[in-house]
XYZ file of C-alpha atoms in Angstrom:
601
model
C 131.161 -56.465 -98.705
C 127.349 -54.605 -98.901
C 127.575 -52.916 -101.538
C 124.421 -50.224 -99.909
C 124.750 -47.200 -99.709
C 125.173 -44.796 -96.873
C 122.191 -42.502 -96.225
C 123.196 -39.304 -94.735
C 122.018 -38.345 -91.747
C 119.843 -34.858 -91.380
C 120.160 -32.609 -88.498
C 117.320 -31.060 -86.958
C 117.180 -27.523 -85.935
C 116.635 -27.818 -81.636
C 113.505 -25.446 -82.128
C 112.988 -25.630 -78.700
C 117.019 -23.813 -78.209
C 115.668 -21.362 -80.011
C 112.331 -20.622 -78.552
C 114.555 -20.228 -75.775
C 117.028 -17.113 -77.064
C 114.637 -15.532 -79.013
C 112.402 -15.186 -75.586
C 115.449 -14.332 -74.134
C 116.321 -11.746 -76.711
C 112.447 -10.456 -76.411
C 112.710 -10.116 -72.607
C 116.168 -8.171 -73.001
C 115.197 -6.129 -75.410
C 111.696 -4.622 -73.118
C 113.811 -4.661 -70.798
C 115.984 -2.149 -72.157
C 112.934 -0.008 -73.679
C 111.400 -0.444 -69.884
C 114.303 -0.322 -68.045
C 113.399 3.294 -66.028
C 109.082 2.090 -65.857
C 110.981 -1.435 -64.160
C 113.028 0.433 -61.162
C 109.939 2.287 -60.609
C 107.848 -0.343 -60.603
C 110.037 -2.460 -58.121
C 111.024 0.858 -56.050
C 106.614 0.828 -56.001
C 106.423 -2.581 -54.818
C 109.723 -2.285 -51.969
C 108.151 0.223 -50.480
C 104.363 -0.732 -50.160
C 105.670 -4.312 -48.829
C 107.950 -2.820 -46.229
C 105.448 -0.181 -44.939
C 102.823 -2.728 -44.282
C 104.529 -4.876 -42.833
C 104.407 -2.204 -40.354
C 101.378 -0.641 -40.691
C 99.061 -1.688 -38.083
C 95.179 -2.399 -39.650
C 92.586 -0.170 -38.483
C 88.825 -0.276 -38.512
C 87.898 -0.089 -42.628
C 90.272 -2.858 -42.342
C 89.132 -5.061 -40.104
C 85.722 -4.410 -40.639
C 85.852 -5.651 -44.758
C 87.581 -8.965 -43.142
C 85.584 -9.126 -40.249
C 82.297 -9.227 -43.014
C 83.934 -12.191 -45.241
C 85.369 -14.161 -42.602
C 81.912 -14.022 -40.514
C 78.991 -13.744 -43.194
C 77.857 -16.451 -44.845
C 77.233 -15.471 -48.917
C 74.680 -14.984 -48.295
C 74.426 -12.027 -46.408
C 77.117 -10.787 -47.662
C 76.442 -10.674 -51.131
C 73.102 -9.611 -50.480
C 72.604 -7.421 -47.328
C 75.969 -6.193 -45.848
C 75.764 -4.485 -49.020
C 72.187 -2.494 -47.829
C 74.304 -1.470 -44.595
C 77.342 -0.481 -45.714
C 76.518 1.494 -48.663
C 79.385 -0.510 -50.768
C 79.233 -3.838 -53.883
C 80.160 -6.708 -52.540
C 83.123 -7.089 -54.882
C 86.102 -5.994 -51.716
C 84.544 -8.655 -48.532
C 83.988 -10.733 -51.449
C 87.722 -11.213 -53.037
C 89.136 -11.091 -48.522
C 86.888 -14.266 -48.378
C 88.599 -16.481 -50.439
C 91.718 -16.256 -47.647
C 89.676 -15.077 -44.532
C 86.829 -18.334 -44.826
C 90.001 -20.645 -46.246
C 91.731 -20.026 -42.472
C 94.553 -17.665 -43.473
C 95.841 -14.710 -41.029
C 94.276 -12.152 -41.105
C 96.548 -9.462 -42.021
C 98.965 -11.806 -44.691
C 95.378 -12.201 -46.267
C 94.103 -8.708 -46.516
C 97.718 -6.701 -47.138
C 98.272 -9.319 -49.548
C 94.903 -9.184 -51.710
C 96.698 -5.256 -51.049
C 98.702 -5.442 -52.542
C 97.971 -7.255 -55.782
C 95.347 -4.345 -56.750
C 98.224 -1.529 -56.272
C 100.478 -3.702 -58.157
C 97.979 -3.966 -60.468
C 97.754 -0.288 -60.237
C 101.162 0.338 -60.737
C 101.847 -2.452 -63.626
C 98.253 -0.922 -65.897
C 100.514 2.912 -65.117
C 104.025 2.427 -65.647
C 103.396 -0.445 -68.509
C 100.507 0.522 -70.981
C 99.252 3.787 -70.792
C 101.131 6.598 -72.601
C 101.545 9.722 -70.225
C 105.277 11.280 -69.647
C 107.403 10.151 -68.135
C 108.036 12.359 -65.042
C 104.648 11.222 -63.906
C 105.219 7.605 -64.652
C 108.324 8.297 -62.089
C 106.308 10.724 -59.649
C 102.979 9.622 -59.891
C 103.539 5.726 -57.515
C 104.865 7.257 -54.795
C 102.372 10.369 -54.425
C 100.382 9.742 -51.375
C 97.186 7.731 -52.342
C 99.237 6.368 -54.698
C 102.226 4.862 -52.746
C 100.604 4.830 -48.998
C 96.738 5.455 -48.749
C 95.736 2.754 -51.871
C 98.753 1.197 -51.366
C 99.379 0.226 -47.286
C 96.301 0.722 -45.975
C 93.519 -2.284 -47.530
C 90.821 -0.341 -49.234
C 88.653 -1.260 -52.365
C 90.213 1.860 -54.655
C 93.593 0.606 -55.948
C 91.532 -1.794 -58.127
C 88.994 1.074 -58.785
C 92.004 2.686 -60.224
C 93.359 -0.209 -61.868
C 89.171 -0.589 -63.510
C 90.012 2.911 -64.154
C 93.104 2.955 -66.194
C 92.283 0.240 -67.945
C 88.658 2.304 -69.810
C 91.840 4.525 -70.757
C 94.151 1.970 -72.620
C 91.382 0.732 -74.319
C 88.835 3.746 -74.168
C 90.500 4.775 -77.513
C 89.061 1.111 -79.203
C 85.911 1.809 -77.703
C 84.002 1.445 -80.754
C 85.413 -1.008 -82.948
C 86.249 -3.427 -79.762
C 83.683 -2.863 -77.347
C 83.566 -5.690 -74.865
C 87.458 -4.617 -72.654
C 86.288 -1.034 -71.725
C 82.298 -3.081 -70.982
C 84.065 -5.518 -69.103
C 86.353 -2.415 -67.729
C 83.377 -0.865 -66.313
C 81.513 -3.785 -65.024
C 84.840 -4.084 -62.899
C 84.958 -0.314 -61.657
C 81.199 -0.546 -60.705
C 82.030 -4.130 -58.126
C 84.312 -1.940 -56.952
C 82.254 1.025 -55.055
C 79.348 2.468 -55.519
C 81.612 6.249 -56.752
C 82.184 3.148 -59.436
C 78.734 3.129 -60.712
C 78.903 6.753 -61.364
C 81.893 7.102 -62.737
C 81.104 4.172 -65.133
C 77.333 5.536 -65.293
C 78.652 8.739 -67.030
C 80.957 7.414 -69.178
C 79.148 4.964 -70.290
C 76.635 7.977 -71.433
C 79.206 10.079 -73.067
C 80.253 7.142 -75.115
C 76.204 6.725 -76.440
C 75.880 10.210 -76.627
C 79.046 10.428 -79.095
C 78.148 7.495 -81.505
C 74.373 8.563 -81.496
C 75.227 11.452 -82.959
C 77.451 9.945 -85.619
C 75.930 6.469 -86.623
C 72.173 8.426 -85.984
C 71.936 4.005 -84.403
C 72.207 2.847 -81.303
C 72.012 -0.799 -82.390
C 74.454 -0.562 -85.862
C 76.790 -2.574 -83.920
C 75.502 -4.961 -82.442
C 78.405 -5.813 -80.258
C 78.242 -2.529 -78.824
C 74.723 -2.096 -78.322
C 74.916 -5.929 -76.161
C 77.795 -4.666 -74.420
C 76.045 -1.505 -73.000
C 72.764 -3.506 -72.427
C 74.832 -5.972 -70.388
C 76.118 -3.124 -68.763
C 72.899 -0.849 -67.811
C 71.589 -4.567 -66.070
C 74.943 -4.774 -64.309
C 75.111 -1.530 -62.889
C 71.078 -1.747 -62.014
C 72.065 -4.013 -60.665
C 74.713 -3.213 -58.296
C 72.713 -0.054 -57.414
C 69.156 -1.906 -56.116
C 72.211 -3.678 -54.141
C 73.764 -0.770 -52.586
C 70.391 1.202 -51.969
C 70.045 1.478 -47.592
C 68.275 -0.466 -45.814
C 65.488 0.767 -43.521
C 66.638 2.087 -40.106
C 70.905 2.082 -41.812
C 72.911 4.794 -39.981
C 74.468 7.622 -42.042
C 76.036 9.915 -41.921
C 79.227 10.696 -39.023
C 77.830 12.730 -35.853
C 79.730 13.010 -32.451
C 78.807 11.093 -29.820
C 76.584 13.854 -28.221
C 74.745 14.227 -31.691
C 75.971 17.843 -31.934
C 77.171 17.549 -35.444
C 75.637 19.012 -38.447
C 75.600 18.825 -41.969
C 77.175 21.029 -44.701
C 74.535 21.805 -47.405
C 74.580 19.494 -50.623
C 76.214 22.754 -52.647
C 79.301 23.273 -49.515
C 79.618 19.586 -51.017
C 80.085 19.996 -54.698
C 81.973 23.367 -54.205
C 84.773 21.488 -52.598
C 84.938 18.919 -54.443
C 85.502 20.824 -57.905
C 87.275 23.364 -55.795
C 89.144 22.186 -53.035
C 90.004 18.133 -53.927
C 91.813 18.682 -56.573
C 94.501 20.007 -54.909
C 94.244 18.140 -51.777
C 95.875 14.658 -54.064
C 98.877 16.361 -54.845
C 99.938 20.000 -53.687
C 97.906 20.802 -50.572
C 97.608 19.408 -47.445
C 94.620 21.769 -45.409
C 92.448 19.348 -43.927
C 92.397 16.631 -42.209
C 90.903 13.201 -43.476
C 87.156 13.148 -42.249
C 84.214 14.088 -43.649
C 83.934 16.790 -45.461
C 80.341 17.107 -44.724
C 81.084 17.822 -41.360
C 83.516 20.583 -41.928
C 83.585 23.908 -42.507
C 86.867 25.993 -43.794
C 87.176 29.863 -44.072
C 88.439 31.783 -47.134
C 91.592 32.269 -45.634
C 92.087 28.039 -45.443
C 90.216 27.980 -49.225
C 92.105 30.655 -51.011
C 95.214 28.929 -51.347
C 92.905 25.001 -52.281
C 91.324 27.532 -55.210
C 94.005 28.617 -56.276
C 95.624 25.436 -57.103
C 92.780 23.865 -58.356
C 92.165 26.068 -60.412
C 95.678 26.023 -62.547
C 94.669 22.133 -61.907
C 91.395 23.007 -63.764
C 93.069 24.729 -66.636
C 95.624 22.418 -67.374
C 93.098 19.297 -67.761
C 90.610 21.609 -69.423
C 93.436 22.980 -72.236
C 94.397 19.449 -72.759
C 91.050 18.331 -73.281
C 90.528 21.091 -75.778
C 93.086 20.134 -77.840
C 91.871 16.937 -78.162
C 88.082 16.913 -77.800
C 87.349 15.122 -74.376
C 86.645 18.064 -72.535
C 82.473 17.372 -72.657
C 84.426 13.638 -71.242
C 86.442 15.392 -67.608
C 83.860 17.687 -67.132
C 80.719 15.801 -67.726
C 81.919 12.796 -65.979
C 83.300 14.728 -63.289
C 79.591 16.197 -62.147
C 78.601 12.750 -61.347
C 81.317 12.586 -59.391
C 80.815 15.671 -57.579
C 77.137 14.726 -57.236
C 77.696 11.476 -55.769
C 80.608 13.440 -53.381
C 77.141 15.212 -51.877
C 75.712 11.040 -49.670
C 79.765 10.717 -48.425
C 83.219 12.454 -48.752
C 85.671 11.541 -46.802
C 89.506 12.942 -47.116
C 90.426 10.001 -48.169
C 88.484 9.558 -50.875
C 90.566 12.555 -52.917
C 92.602 9.487 -54.487
C 89.451 8.543 -56.804
C 89.881 11.742 -57.554
C 93.437 11.462 -58.345
C 92.812 8.193 -60.661
C 90.537 9.640 -62.716
C 92.060 12.353 -63.316
C 94.971 10.749 -64.332
C 92.978 7.866 -66.589
C 91.191 10.789 -68.686
C 94.933 12.083 -69.127
C 95.951 8.567 -70.124
C 93.453 8.751 -72.839
C 94.082 11.849 -73.574
C 98.351 11.126 -74.338
C 96.603 7.778 -76.326
C 95.591 10.309 -78.767
C 98.675 12.817 -79.035
C 101.189 12.902 -76.187
C 100.971 16.091 -73.851
C 104.034 18.444 -75.950
C 104.071 22.590 -76.439
C 101.035 23.287 -78.411
C 99.298 22.109 -75.297
C 100.205 25.650 -73.454
C 97.433 27.589 -74.502
C 98.117 30.413 -76.854
C 98.482 33.555 -74.599
C 101.581 32.401 -72.649
C 102.828 31.045 -75.866
C 102.450 34.482 -77.647
C 104.343 35.733 -73.715
C 106.492 33.620 -74.279
C 107.850 34.757 -77.700
C 107.451 38.017 -76.232
C 109.914 37.773 -73.670
C 112.394 35.760 -75.473
C 112.215 39.107 -77.390
C 112.605 41.101 -75.271
C 115.180 38.707 -73.307
C 117.145 36.652 -75.665
C 117.359 33.251 -75.346
C 119.491 32.203 -73.312
C 118.133 34.576 -70.850
C 113.868 33.033 -71.339
C 115.506 29.166 -71.141
C 116.773 30.787 -67.337
C 113.938 31.260 -66.489
C 112.444 28.742 -68.299
C 114.727 25.606 -66.430
C 113.535 27.821 -62.985
C 109.266 27.428 -63.783
C 110.550 23.433 -64.209
C 112.170 23.027 -60.670
C 109.620 24.796 -59.639
C 106.575 22.983 -61.135
C 108.229 19.456 -60.423
C 109.415 20.317 -56.902
C 105.863 21.194 -56.272
C 104.569 17.675 -57.662
C 106.851 16.169 -55.026
C 105.275 17.180 -52.107
C 103.233 14.712 -52.736
C 106.339 12.322 -52.563
C 107.137 14.080 -49.467
C 103.839 13.425 -47.564
C 103.961 9.772 -48.822
C 107.754 9.499 -47.725
C 106.416 11.469 -43.637
C 103.462 8.831 -43.447
C 105.434 5.730 -43.766
C 108.057 6.724 -41.423
C 105.663 7.496 -38.630
C 103.281 4.050 -39.723
C 107.065 2.210 -38.927
C 107.862 4.179 -35.847
C 104.454 4.049 -34.185
C 101.859 2.309 -33.761
C 98.979 3.257 -36.846
C 96.051 1.437 -34.549
C 96.124 -0.374 -31.511
C 94.406 -2.882 -33.225
C 97.941 -5.760 -32.119
C 98.476 -4.010 -28.998
C 95.528 -5.524 -27.427
C 94.904 -8.508 -29.403
C 99.224 -9.445 -27.598
C 97.858 -7.763 -24.460
C 94.783 -9.984 -24.669
C 97.249 -12.979 -25.476
C 99.657 -12.624 -23.813
C 97.528 -12.775 -20.770
C 95.339 -15.569 -21.505
C 92.516 -12.996 -21.077
C 89.949 -15.034 -23.785
C 88.430 -16.438 -21.111
C 87.443 -13.123 -19.707
C 83.927 -11.173 -20.914
C 84.976 -7.879 -22.265
C 82.128 -5.413 -23.194
C 81.712 -1.747 -25.060
C 79.760 0.911 -24.361
C 78.002 2.143 -27.221
C 77.263 5.267 -29.450
C 74.879 7.071 -27.335
C 73.181 9.492 -29.774
C 70.202 11.327 -26.456
C 67.642 13.357 -28.114
C 67.358 16.173 -25.138
C 71.283 16.528 -26.767
C 70.794 17.216 -30.635
C 67.660 19.745 -29.902
C 70.129 21.497 -32.413
C 70.103 18.522 -35.030
C 67.270 18.363 -37.502
C 69.360 15.295 -39.168
C 68.967 13.637 -36.122
C 65.989 14.363 -35.360
C 64.243 13.315 -38.106
C 66.326 9.374 -37.355
C 64.858 9.884 -34.376
C 61.771 11.382 -34.430
C 61.239 8.117 -37.519
C 62.283 5.802 -34.046
C 65.735 5.105 -33.777
C 66.721 5.142 -30.628
C 66.305 3.162 -28.053
C 63.469 5.070 -25.587
C 65.101 6.295 -22.329
C 68.337 4.282 -23.205
C 69.281 5.681 -25.885
C 71.085 2.387 -26.841
C 72.818 1.630 -30.527
C 74.080 -1.503 -32.387
C 77.399 0.044 -33.098
C 80.170 0.243 -30.588
C 83.527 1.733 -29.726
C 86.032 0.073 -32.296
C 88.866 -0.535 -29.608
C 87.505 -5.012 -29.604
C 86.059 -5.052 -33.826
C 90.408 -3.609 -34.597
C 91.970 -6.143 -32.965
C 88.509 -9.300 -33.345
C 89.742 -10.168 -37.008
C 93.594 -11.676 -34.440
C 90.068 -14.614 -32.493
C 88.240 -16.461 -34.168
C 84.985 -14.886 -32.470
C 84.052 -11.905 -30.800
C 85.303 -11.219 -27.606
C 82.262 -8.604 -27.805
C 79.605 -9.940 -24.936
C 77.480 -7.666 -26.196
C 78.253 -7.355 -29.429
C 74.950 -6.795 -31.011
C 73.014 -10.210 -32.351
C 76.868 -11.551 -31.149
C 78.685 -9.975 -34.754
C 81.609 -9.178 -34.921
C 82.021 -6.609 -37.111
C 80.013 -3.386 -36.728
C 76.672 -3.685 -38.545
C 75.461 -0.622 -38.767
C 72.016 -0.745 -37.460
C 69.757 1.680 -35.489
C 67.923 -0.874 -32.358
C 64.577 0.839 -34.009
C 62.547 -1.598 -31.435
C 63.098 0.137 -27.460
C 61.732 -3.247 -26.132
C 65.004 -4.950 -27.767
C 67.492 -1.890 -26.460
C 65.798 -1.813 -23.470
C 65.565 -6.090 -22.907
C 69.331 -5.698 -23.870
C 70.288 -3.485 -21.075
C 68.499 -5.259 -18.541
C 70.048 -8.982 -19.699
C 73.610 -7.187 -20.113
C 72.616 -5.874 -16.323
C 71.868 -9.737 -14.934
C 75.246 -9.833 -15.497
C 76.561 -8.299 -13.484
C 80.097 -6.431 -13.440
C 82.134 -7.813 -16.938
C 86.149 -8.373 -15.762
C 87.536 -5.581 -18.151
C 85.333 -3.055 -20.105
C 85.974 -0.581 -23.224
C 84.271 2.252 -23.340
C 84.650 6.052 -22.888
C 84.530 7.834 -19.868
C 80.843 9.319 -19.307
C 79.574 8.557 -16.207
C 75.824 6.604 -17.983
C 77.461 3.988 -19.707
C 78.253 2.376 -16.114
C 75.160 3.502 -14.437
C 72.989 2.387 -16.836
C 74.148 -0.587 -16.409
C 74.280 -0.793 -12.755
C 78.121 -1.098 -12.231
C 80.069 0.690 -9.306
C 83.522 2.638 -11.255
C 85.352 2.520 -8.607
C 85.414 -0.739 -8.635
C 87.581 -0.192 -12.454
C 91.328 -0.121 -12.983
C 92.304 2.444 -16.005
C 95.163 1.015 -17.902
C 96.127 2.241 -21.274
C 97.312 -0.367 -23.240
C 98.560 1.744 -26.304
C 99.269 5.094 -27.722
C 99.132 5.495 -31.343
C 100.478 8.148 -33.712
C 97.806 8.225 -37.047
C 99.493 9.407 -39.614
C 97.853 12.104 -42.320
C 100.359 12.988 -45.004
C 103.258 15.387 -43.029
C 101.320 15.264 -39.868
C 99.986 13.501 -37.849
C 97.060 12.707 -34.672
C 97.865 10.922 -31.487
C 95.741 8.934 -29.317
C 96.191 6.729 -26.476
C 93.941 2.864 -26.101
C 92.930 3.129 -22.734
C 90.380 0.327 -20.760
C 88.796 -0.212 -17.836
C 89.895 -3.237 -15.799
C 87.785 -5.318 -12.938
C 90.069 -4.413 -9.425
C 90.670 -8.552 -8.520
C 91.282 -8.956 -12.134
C 93.748 -5.399 -12.347
C 95.502 -7.022 -9.028
C 95.519 -10.834 -9.142
C 95.389 -11.730 -12.760
C 97.637 -8.730 -14.402
C 100.279 -8.371 -11.757
C 100.415 -5.290 -11.345
C 99.571 -3.471 -7.358
C 96.716 -1.198 -6.864
C 98.070 2.253 -5.649
C 95.372 2.002 -3.381
C 95.002 6.569 -4.390
C 92.317 7.692 -3.843
C 91.203 9.642 -7.629
C 87.642 11.433 -9.404
C 85.237 10.189 -11.662
C 87.206 10.786 -15.119
C 91.079 10.733 -13.829
C 93.783 8.009 -14.992
C 94.771 5.038 -12.597
C 97.781 4.440 -13.859
């Protein structure tokens, strides 16, 4: 029998099990604290994903995808930027799925949804905005529908502004998060260059006034120098190339631009209200919109109220100069080009400023102007606490109704997008594929700018005098959007007369009259195409030697494009050569004698 004592067994605790338990507890605690924000985030993702599935991409979305897919990296980074007017980041991101062969809508919408989700995640979980704003703003028209469903870089731009806001109050002790966020903002859009530049200028002035030194904080100095160099490179990268088309002139060239001061006025006293409360204007270029006094009244009133609210909050937190000077930079940038869908940039900027303010001190009753607090005390003395509370409750409900107007726009636009075709892109692609029409020749009419039609338009005459059209042909290098909208559904452009074979619109003026005339003569030599996408004007047929009577006009799709609570109706109609109409599309020709310009059904 052994006398050796048995060594007691030591039971080690299961560290991995404890870690898992602690992780579950932390997640449960976090979810309990953030339950409302999680519900809002999930609801936002559900809405945007659902509506995106029905949404037909339109020209802006197709143009970006085609540039990303069909341009070489060199052209994408160094050439297209001069004609599109924006840094290449959005195309670089799209190029990943596009060049890997991912289906158009899946690649485009997946990227946009990720950017939109980042934007709302930052708003919900990283800012200290009032809870009511965190519940309503994600479903506002611009954040939810315009930037969540329609695929453009603006969701990423607002996300960059929120990243700046989240890190702003630590910018001197931890400068790199703000610097990198500003660089991202610069890379998203030319407007981002203006916003980041003004924010950096304010930051520099503030610490120079306090520290009297530019290089005391070496990391901050290095970061600001890097930001400046990066911004200058991007600015040079987006400067318009010679012969770049600028402006949204109509086909006859009769539109005239507003003076710069009108754009500045609209940016300050019309656009703020249009972000959340009023729907005076449809989506279009503000440089060509003239508002009457009656149309200006309500947007100006609501914009002034918004400014009073924002300025009062910023004054108490000493950020008013940051708000006003940066917005001045935005308004100057908008004089170059301002469309109504850019109003969401203004909303994003206001949210970022509020996020900076709420990080300093949450919004409370002290943010009401003194005269309103005095008035409230007098009313309470006269009416008593109960009646005063009743009136206050009424005004709170009224304010909530105003805040929900933008949510109503989102619902209205989303329902319209689900029920109707936003654009004709899918319908045209389906029509071509179903009938196996890729083998035939497709031609398109071009935007026509004639000197005879522009005698009263000094802006266009300046361009024409510099050689910005082709002699007597009035030939430009861009076309109607029907075939460009549908081009991403095919691996090559179907447009036989595409400028230099490009699938996208290049926005280059045909400045060489001999080249333009040569193109026209080449197209003539091909004979009449099977399909012709153009507005009916006699010159689009006569200039190419086509006989209008040899074609039947058919309607492929009807569209309803929503804007807030309204929509614009349109139709996609193309000309089909009669032999193709009768023998390929298998539709009998009614044989009706119809005049030029009429529609044959």
